[in-house]
Coordinates of C-alpha atoms and ligand atoms in Angstrom, one line a residue:
M1 CA -15.3 -30.7 -7.0
S2 CA -16.4 -27.3 -5.9
K3 CA -13.7 -24.9 -5.3
I4 CA -13.1 -22.2 -2.7
N5 CA -12.8 -18.9 -4.3
P6 CA -9.9 -16.8 -3.1
F7 CA -11.3 -13.4 -4.3
K8 CA -13.1 -11.4 -1.5
P9 CA -15.2 -8.7 -3.2
N10 CA -16.7 -8.3 0.9
N11 CA -14.1 -7.9 2.8
P12 CA -10.8 -6.1 3.1
V13 CA -7.9 -7.6 2.0
S14 CA -5.8 -10.0 3.9
S15 CA -2.1 -9.2 4.0
E16 CA -0.7 -11.5 1.8
M17 CA -2.9 -10.6 -1.0
F18 CA -2.3 -6.7 -0.9
A19 CA -1.0 -4.9 -3.7
G20 CA 0.3 -1.6 -3.7
R21 CA 0.0 1.7 -2.3
H22 CA 3.8 2.0 -1.4
K23 CA 3.7 5.6 -0.8
E24 CA 1.3 5.1 1.8
I25 CA 2.8 2.0 3.8
R26 CA 6.2 4.7 3.7
A27 CA 4.3 7.3 5.4
L28 CA 2.6 4.9 7.3
E29 CA 6.0 3.5 8.7
K30 CA 7.3 6.3 8.9
G31 CA 4.1 7.7 11.3
L32 CA 5.0 4.4 13.4
Y33 CA 8.5 5.1 13.7
Q34 CA 8.5 8.4 15.1
T35 CA 5.7 8.2 17.4
K36 CA 8.1 4.6 18.9
N37 CA 10.6 7.9 19.4
G38 CA 8.7 9.9 21.0
F39 CA 7.9 12.2 18.2
P40 CA 3.9 11.5 17.4
S41 CA 2.2 11.0 14.6
N42 CA -1.3 10.8 13.2
I43 CA -2.9 10.4 10.0
L44 CA -5.8 10.7 7.9
I45 CA -6.4 8.0 5.4
T46 CA -9.3 9.1 3.1
G47 CA -10.5 8.0 -0.1
E48 CA -14.1 6.6 -1.9
R49 CA -16.2 3.9 -0.9
G50 CA -14.5 0.9 -2.5
I51 CA -11.0 2.0 -3.0
G52 CA -9.3 0.5 -0.1
K53 CA -9.2 2.3 3.1
S54 CA -10.0 -0.8 5.2
S55 CA -7.3 -2.9 3.7
L56 CA -4.8 -0.7 4.1
M57 CA -5.5 0.4 7.8
N58 CA -5.6 -3.6 8.4
L59 CA -2.1 -4.1 6.8
F60 CA -1.1 -1.0 9.2
K61 CA -2.2 -2.5 12.0
H62 CA -0.2 -6.0 11.5
L63 CA 2.8 -3.1 11.1
A64 CA 1.8 -2.2 14.5
I65 CA 1.5 -5.1 16.4
G66 CA 5.0 -6.5 15.2
N67 CA 2.5 -9.5 12.3
I68 CA 4.9 -7.9 9.3
S69 CA 8.2 -6.3 9.4
T70 CA 8.6 -2.4 9.1
E71 CA 11.7 -1.0 7.3
N72 CA 12.5 -0.4 11.2
G73 CA 11.9 -3.7 12.0
F74 CA 9.5 -5.4 13.9
L75 CA 7.6 -2.7 15.9
N76 CA 5.1 -3.9 19.3
F77 CA 2.7 -1.2 19.6
I78 CA -0.8 -2.0 21.3
A79 CA -3.8 -1.5 18.3
V80 CA -7.2 0.1 19.7
N81 CA -9.6 -0.6 16.4
V82 CA -12.9 1.5 16.3
V83 CA -15.2 1.4 13.8
V84 CA -17.5 4.7 13.8
S85 CA -21.1 4.6 12.9
D86 CA -23.8 7.3 13.1
R87 CA -25.1 5.8 16.4
T88 CA -21.0 6.9 18.6
S89 CA -21.1 8.5 20.8
L90 CA -18.4 10.3 22.6
V91 CA -19.3 8.1 25.7
T92 CA -19.9 5.0 23.4
L93 CA -16.5 5.8 21.8
I94 CA -14.7 6.1 24.8
R95 CA -16.1 3.1 26.5
L96 CA -15.2 0.9 23.1
I97 CA -11.8 2.3 23.4
E98 CA -11.7 1.4 27.0
R99 CA -12.7 -2.3 26.9
S100 CA -10.4 -2.6 24.2
I101 CA -7.5 -1.5 26.0
S102 CA -7.8 -3.7 28.5
R103 CA -8.4 -6.8 26.4
E104 CA -5.3 -5.8 24.9
L105 CA -3.5 -5.7 27.9
G106 CA -5.5 -7.1 30.6
K107 CA -4.0 -10.0 30.5
V108 CA -1.1 -9.6 33.6
E109 CA -3.1 -9.3 37.2
T110 CA -1.2 -6.1 38.1
V111 CA -1.8 -4.3 35.1
R112 CA -5.5 -5.5 35.5
S113 CA -6.3 -3.5 38.8
F114 CA -3.8 -0.5 37.2
L115 CA -5.7 -0.5 34.3
A116 CA -9.4 -1.1 36.9
E117 CA -8.1 2.3 38.5
T118 CA -7.4 4.4 35.5
W119 CA -10.1 3.9 33.4
S120 CA -12.9 4.2 36.7
F121 CA -14.5 7.2 35.3
V122 CA -15.5 5.4 32.2
Q123 CA -17.9 3.5 34.6
R124 CA -19.4 6.8 35.6
I125 CA -20.0 8.9 32.1
K126 CA -22.1 5.6 31.5
L127 CA -24.5 6.8 33.6
M128 CA -24.6 10.7 31.8
D129 CA -24.3 9.2 27.9
S130 CA -28.0 10.6 27.7
G131 CA -27.0 14.0 28.7
L132 CA -24.3 14.3 26.8
D133 CA -26.7 14.4 23.5
K134 CA -27.5 17.3 24.8
A135 CA -27.0 20.2 23.0
D136 CA -25.6 22.1 26.4
A137 CA -23.3 19.4 27.4
T138 CA -20.2 20.9 25.9
D139 CA -18.7 21.2 29.3
E140 CA -19.4 18.0 30.2
A141 CA -17.8 16.7 26.8
D142 CA -14.9 18.7 28.0
I143 CA -14.3 17.2 31.4
V144 CA -14.8 13.2 29.9
I145 CA -12.6 14.4 27.0
D146 CA -10.0 15.2 30.4
E147 CA -10.1 12.2 31.5
F148 CA -9.9 10.3 29.0
A149 CA -6.8 11.7 28.0
Y150 CA -5.7 11.5 31.8
S151 CA -5.8 7.8 31.7
L152 CA -4.8 7.2 28.0
A153 CA -1.5 9.0 29.0
Q154 CA -1.5 7.0 32.7
T155 CA -1.8 3.5 30.2
C156 CA 1.3 4.6 27.6
T157 CA 3.8 5.9 30.6
R158 CA 2.6 2.5 32.0
I159 CA 3.2 0.0 29.1
S160 CA 6.6 2.4 27.9
N161 CA 8.0 2.0 31.3
P162 CA 6.6 -1.7 32.5
Q163 CA 6.9 -3.2 35.7
K164 CA 8.8 -7.0 36.5
G165 CA 6.5 -9.2 34.5
E166 CA 5.2 -6.9 32.2
A167 CA 6.6 -6.4 28.6
A168 CA 7.3 -3.5 27.3
K169 CA 5.3 -1.8 24.1
D170 CA 6.3 1.1 21.7
G171 CA 2.9 2.4 22.5
I172 CA -0.7 2.6 21.4
V173 CA -1.7 3.1 17.6
F174 CA -5.7 4.2 17.4
I175 CA -7.5 2.5 14.2
I176 CA -10.6 4.4 13.3
D177 CA -12.6 3.8 10.3
E178 CA -15.6 5.2 9.1
A179 CA -14.5 8.6 10.7
D180 CA -17.7 10.2 8.0
N181 CA -20.8 7.8 9.8
A182 CA -19.2 11.0 13.1
C183 CA -22.6 12.2 13.8
P184 CA -22.3 15.7 15.5
N185 CA -22.2 15.0 18.7
L186 CA -19.3 12.9 18.7
H187 CA -17.0 15.6 18.5
I188 CA -14.6 14.5 16.8
G189 CA -12.7 17.0 15.0
Y190 CA -12.9 18.2 18.7
F191 CA -11.9 15.0 20.3
F192 CA -8.8 14.1 17.8
K193 CA -7.4 18.0 18.7
A194 CA -8.3 18.0 22.4
V195 CA -7.0 14.6 23.7
T196 CA -3.6 15.2 21.1
E197 CA -2.7 18.8 23.2
M198 CA -4.1 17.0 26.6
L199 CA -1.9 14.0 25.7
Q200 CA 1.3 16.2 24.7
Q201 CA 1.0 18.4 27.7
H202 CA 1.2 15.0 30.1
G203 CA 3.8 14.3 28.3
C204 CA 2.7 11.6 26.4
E205 CA 4.2 11.5 22.9
K206 CA 3.6 7.3 21.7
V207 CA 0.1 7.4 21.0
M208 CA -1.1 7.7 17.3
F209 CA -4.4 8.0 15.4
V210 CA -5.1 7.1 12.0
V211 CA -7.8 7.4 10.8
A212 CA -9.9 6.8 7.5
G213 CA -13.6 7.8 6.0
L214 CA -15.2 9.1 2.8
P215 CA -13.6 12.3 1.4
D216 CA -16.7 14.3 3.3
V217 CA -14.6 13.1 7.1
V218 CA -12.5 16.5 6.4
E219 CA -15.0 18.4 6.5
K220 CA -16.7 16.7 9.5
L221 CA -13.7 17.1 11.2
A222 CA -13.7 20.6 10.2
K223 CA -17.1 21.8 11.2
S224 CA -16.3 19.9 14.7
H225 CA -13.4 21.9 15.1
A226 CA -11.6 24.4 12.6
S227 CA -8.3 23.2 13.1
S228 CA -8.3 19.9 13.8
I229 CA -7.1 18.5 10.1
R230 CA -3.7 20.1 11.0
I231 CA -3.0 17.7 13.8
F232 CA -3.1 15.1 10.7
T233 CA -0.8 14.2 7.8
H234 CA -4.0 13.0 5.0
L235 CA -3.0 10.5 3.1
S236 CA -6.0 10.1 -0.5
V237 CA -6.0 7.0 -1.6
K238 CA -6.5 6.2 -4.7
E239 CA -7.1 3.5 -8.1
L240 CA -4.5 0.5 -7.9
S241 CA -1.9 0.4 -10.9
F242 CA -2.0 -1.9 -13.9
S243 CA 0.6 -3.8 -12.8
D244 CA -0.7 -3.9 -8.9
T245 CA -4.3 -4.8 -10.4
K246 CA -2.2 -8.1 -12.4
Y247 CA -0.3 -8.7 -8.9
V248 CA -3.8 -9.4 -7.1
L249 CA -5.0 -11.7 -9.8
E250 CA -1.6 -13.8 -9.8
R251 CA -1.7 -13.7 -6.3
G252 CA -4.9 -15.1 -5.7
L253 CA -4.0 -17.0 -8.3
L254 CA -1.6 -18.9 -6.3
K255 CA -3.7 -18.8 -2.9
G256 CA -7.0 -20.1 -4.8
N257 CA -4.3 -23.7 -6.3
E258 CA -3.0 -24.0 -3.0
V259 CA -6.1 -24.7 -1.4
N260 CA -7.6 -26.4 -4.1
V261 CA -6.6 -29.9 -5.3
E262 CA -7.9 -28.9 -8.8
Q263 CA -5.7 -25.7 -10.2
T264 CA -6.4 -23.2 -12.0
T265 CA -4.4 -20.9 -14.3
M266 CA -5.5 -17.1 -16.6
G267 CA -3.9 -16.2 -19.1
D268 CA -2.5 -12.6 -20.0
F269 CA -5.0 -11.8 -22.7
A270 CA -8.1 -12.5 -19.6
K271 CA -5.6 -10.8 -16.8
D272 CA -5.6 -7.5 -19.3
H273 CA -9.5 -7.8 -19.2
V274 CA -10.1 -7.4 -15.3
A275 CA -7.3 -5.1 -15.3
T276 CA -9.2 -2.8 -17.8
L277 CA -12.5 -3.1 -17.0
S278 CA -11.7 -2.8 -13.4
E279 CA -10.0 0.8 -13.9
G280 CA -7.5 0.2 -11.0
Y281 CA -10.7 0.1 -8.3
P282 CA -9.8 -2.6 -5.5
H283 CA -13.6 -3.7 -5.3
F284 CA -14.1 -3.9 -8.9
I285 CA -10.5 -5.9 -9.2
Q286 CA -11.7 -8.4 -6.8
Q287 CA -15.3 -9.0 -8.0
F288 CA -14.4 -9.5 -11.6
A289 CA -11.5 -11.8 -10.5
Y290 CA -14.1 -13.5 -8.1
S291 CA -17.4 -13.7 -10.8
A292 CA -14.7 -14.7 -13.7
Y293 CA -13.3 -17.9 -11.3
E294 CA -16.3 -19.1 -10.4
R295 CA -17.7 -19.1 -14.1
N296 CA -14.1 -21.4 -15.3
T297 CA -15.0 -24.6 -15.2
D298 CA -12.6 -26.3 -17.1
G299 CA -9.6 -24.6 -15.3
E300 CA -8.3 -21.7 -17.8
I301 CA -9.9 -18.3 -16.8
S302 CA -11.2 -17.4 -19.8
V303 CA -11.6 -13.8 -21.6
E304 CA -15.2 -15.1 -22.0
D305 CA -15.5 -16.5 -18.8
V306 CA -14.1 -12.8 -17.3
F307 CA -17.1 -11.1 -19.8
E308 CA -19.3 -13.5 -18.6
G309 CA -19.1 -13.4 -15.1
A310 CA -18.7 -9.0 -15.7
F311 CA -22.0 -8.9 -17.1
N312 CA -24.4 -11.8 -15.9
E313 CA -27.1 -11.7 -14.1
G314 CA -26.0 -12.1 -11.0
G315 CA -22.7 -11.5 -12.3
A316 CA -19.7 -8.9 -10.5
L317 CA -21.3 -5.7 -11.8
D318 CA -24.5 -6.6 -10.3
S319 CA -22.8 -7.3 -6.9
I320 CA -21.1 -3.7 -7.2
G321 CA -24.2 -2.0 -8.1
S322 CA -26.2 -3.6 -5.1
R323 CA -23.1 -3.2 -3.0
Y324 CA -22.2 0.2 -3.0
Y325 CA -24.2 2.3 -6.0
A326 CA -27.6 0.8 -6.6
A327 CA -29.1 3.2 -3.3
D328 CA -28.1 6.5 -4.9
Y329 CA -28.8 4.6 -8.4
H330 CA -32.2 4.3 -8.0
S331 CA -33.8 4.3 -4.4
K332 CA -32.3 8.0 -4.7
I333 CA -33.4 9.0 -8.0
K334 CA -36.6 8.4 -9.4
S335 CA -36.5 9.5 -12.7
D336 CA -35.5 7.8 -15.9
E337 CA -35.0 11.3 -17.1
Y338 CA -32.7 11.6 -14.2
R339 CA -30.8 9.5 -14.3
Q340 CA -29.6 9.8 -18.5
V341 CA -28.3 12.7 -16.9
L342 CA -26.2 10.7 -15.0
S343 CA -25.3 8.6 -18.0
I344 CA -24.1 11.5 -20.1
M345 CA -22.2 12.8 -17.1
A346 CA -20.6 9.5 -16.7
E347 CA -18.7 9.8 -19.9
N348 CA -17.1 12.0 -18.3
M349 CA -16.2 9.6 -15.7
S350 CA -15.7 12.5 -12.4
D351 CA -14.3 14.8 -14.5
W352 CA -15.9 19.0 -15.2
I353 CA -18.4 18.7 -17.9
K354 CA -21.1 21.8 -18.6
K355 CA -24.4 21.9 -18.9
S356 CA -24.1 22.9 -22.3
E357 CA -22.8 20.0 -23.2
I358 CA -25.0 17.8 -21.3
R359 CA -28.1 19.8 -22.9
E360 CA -26.5 18.4 -26.3
K361 CA -27.1 14.7 -25.6
F362 CA -30.2 14.7 -22.9
T363 CA -33.3 14.4 -24.9
G364 CA -35.9 16.1 -22.4
D365 CA -36.6 19.4 -22.1
D366 CA -34.6 22.6 -20.9
Q367 CA -36.3 22.7 -17.1
T368 CA -36.5 19.4 -16.5
L369 CA -32.4 19.1 -16.1
T370 CA -32.1 22.5 -14.7
D371 CA -34.0 21.2 -12.6
A372 CA -32.1 17.3 -12.6
L373 CA -28.9 19.4 -12.0
K374 CA -30.3 21.1 -8.8
A375 CA -31.8 18.0 -7.1
L376 CA -28.1 15.8 -7.7
T377 CA -26.7 18.7 -6.4
T378 CA -28.4 18.3 -3.3
R379 CA -28.6 14.9 -2.9
K380 CA -24.8 15.2 -3.2
I381 CA -24.5 12.8 -5.8
I382 CA -23.0 15.1 -8.1
L383 CA -21.0 18.3 -7.2
K384 CA -21.3 21.5 -8.6
N385 CA -18.3 23.6 -9.7
A386 CA -17.6 26.8 -6.8
S387 CA -15.1 28.2 -9.5
K388 CA -16.6 27.8 -12.5
M389 CA -20.4 28.6 -13.8
G390 CA -22.4 25.9 -15.2
E391 CA -20.4 22.8 -14.4
Y392 CA -20.8 19.8 -12.7
R393 CA -19.5 16.0 -12.2
L394 CA -20.4 13.0 -10.7
Q395 CA -18.6 12.3 -6.8
Q396 CA -17.2 9.2 -7.4
R397 CA -15.1 8.0 -10.2
G398 CA -16.4 4.2 -9.3
F399 CA -19.8 5.4 -8.9
A400 CA -19.5 6.9 -13.0
L401 CA -17.7 3.5 -13.9
W402 CA -20.4 1.4 -13.1
I403 CA -23.2 3.8 -14.9
K404 CA -20.7 3.0 -17.6
L405 CA -20.6 -0.2 -17.5
F406 CA -24.0 -1.0 -16.2
G407 CA -26.2 2.1 -17.7
S408 CA -26.2 -0.3 -21.3
R409 CA -27.8 -3.1 -19.6
P410 CA -31.3 -2.6 -19.1
K411 CA -32.9 -2.4 -15.7
K412 CA -34.3 -5.3 -13.7
Ligands
ADP501 N1 -4.4 -2.9 -1.7 C1 -5.3 -3.9 -2.0 N2 -4.9 -5.1 -3.2 C2 -5.6 -6.4 -3.2 N3 -7.3 -5.7 -2.6 C3 -7.5 -4.5 -2.0 C4 -7.1 -3.9 -1.9 N4 -7.0 -2.9 -1.0 C5 -8.6 -3.5 -1.4 N5 -8.9 -4.4 -1.7 C6 -10.2 -5.4 -2.4 O1 -11.2 -3.5 -2.5 C7 -12.2 -3.8 -2.1 C8 -12.8 -3.0 -1.1 O2 -11.5 -2.7 0.1 P1 -12.0 -1.9 1.0 O3 -10.6 -2.3 1.6 O4 -13.1 -2.4 2.2 O5 -12.4 -0.6 0.6 P2 -13.2 0.7 1.8 O6 -12.6 0.5 3.0 O7 -12.3 1.8 0.8 O8 -14.6 0.9 1.7 C9 -11.9 -5.3 -1.2 O9 -12.7 -6.9 -1.9 C10 -10.8 -5.5 -0.7 O10 -10.5 -6.9 -0.8
MG502 MG1 -14.1 0.5 4.9

């Protein structure tokens, strides 16, 4: 009989299988409590690909809307989810937000007509969308942001002081994921800075922004508006601990045994191997566990199942690579010598390494090494140390780990 695999290498993890992040959750809960009580707080979540930003945002949403209790009891916020793409313009962003608010709140007739009136400007700006893409459209962007902030403030006031037949809400939280995709004409940093200031001027204190993205989102925000970073408390998401990793495995097995007739166990030794291989990278944990679970046929996931699942053709490493790193490794890098440079650097994970140390192990000539380091830096695959000449490092530990594990395997 075929089994249902409980591990989720491709999706944010559900709240019942969520592990760790106690510090981050405390900060998010604190932010919600502050906002509920009129001291709005905004949080920026950054971290590498697959480190667990979207999963954390997902959990945050459940806390905000009261699906899960916080340390201050159940909360009752409206949550507005937006995923930014490189095509999202300011007008699209505002339209997405308006639609989401209408969906969440528009169930009551009286609120529906209130919303239609309060957000009527959105109908008008649809027409200007193409105009806003032009560089000289800053004035128009200002007006749109102003109208947006005003409508948002009105909406927030209404939901915290409801009329007869309407339920009171704690406020509105914006959950904005993949903000690193923002294109310049989204004016993302300026948007947050301006909106939060205007909300304050309108006396609206119950709106919280939680924004997530790759580490370079910080640069993007700052480029769009120098002080936009200051409105956020910054949380940087890192690897899970060894015990969190084991928790992920245990929860997964438990879940699997709930939904499958055939029961599955996993010995400590096999768990240790998943934990060691994955070095706390959530997407590696899920993928190694998924592949080992698939591999197993006798009810007990063994060390062999873990290894075969990890390294076989179509196994965990293949999947991780094609999902996260293969584009950088194969298509952005055409030369095997450049890849050799990356393999040498990966031995140091994402720590700084001197050019002279790379040279010792590199089999190509000096000029090639110089060219490789330059090209890899320009393509943002590696970083050059601004404060120390001749030092470089890989951008991401996850990428380093993948190269280390994958590099010894022949390319297909
Ligand atoms: N706290 C966690 N506990 C268990 N699994 C997690 C956790 N965070 C992330 N994962 C898993 O790691 C993978 C990547 O997570 P995701 O949230 O999509 O990362 P990101 O948004 O940073 O790219 C998913 O398979 C997800 O299920
Ligand atoms: Mg994500």
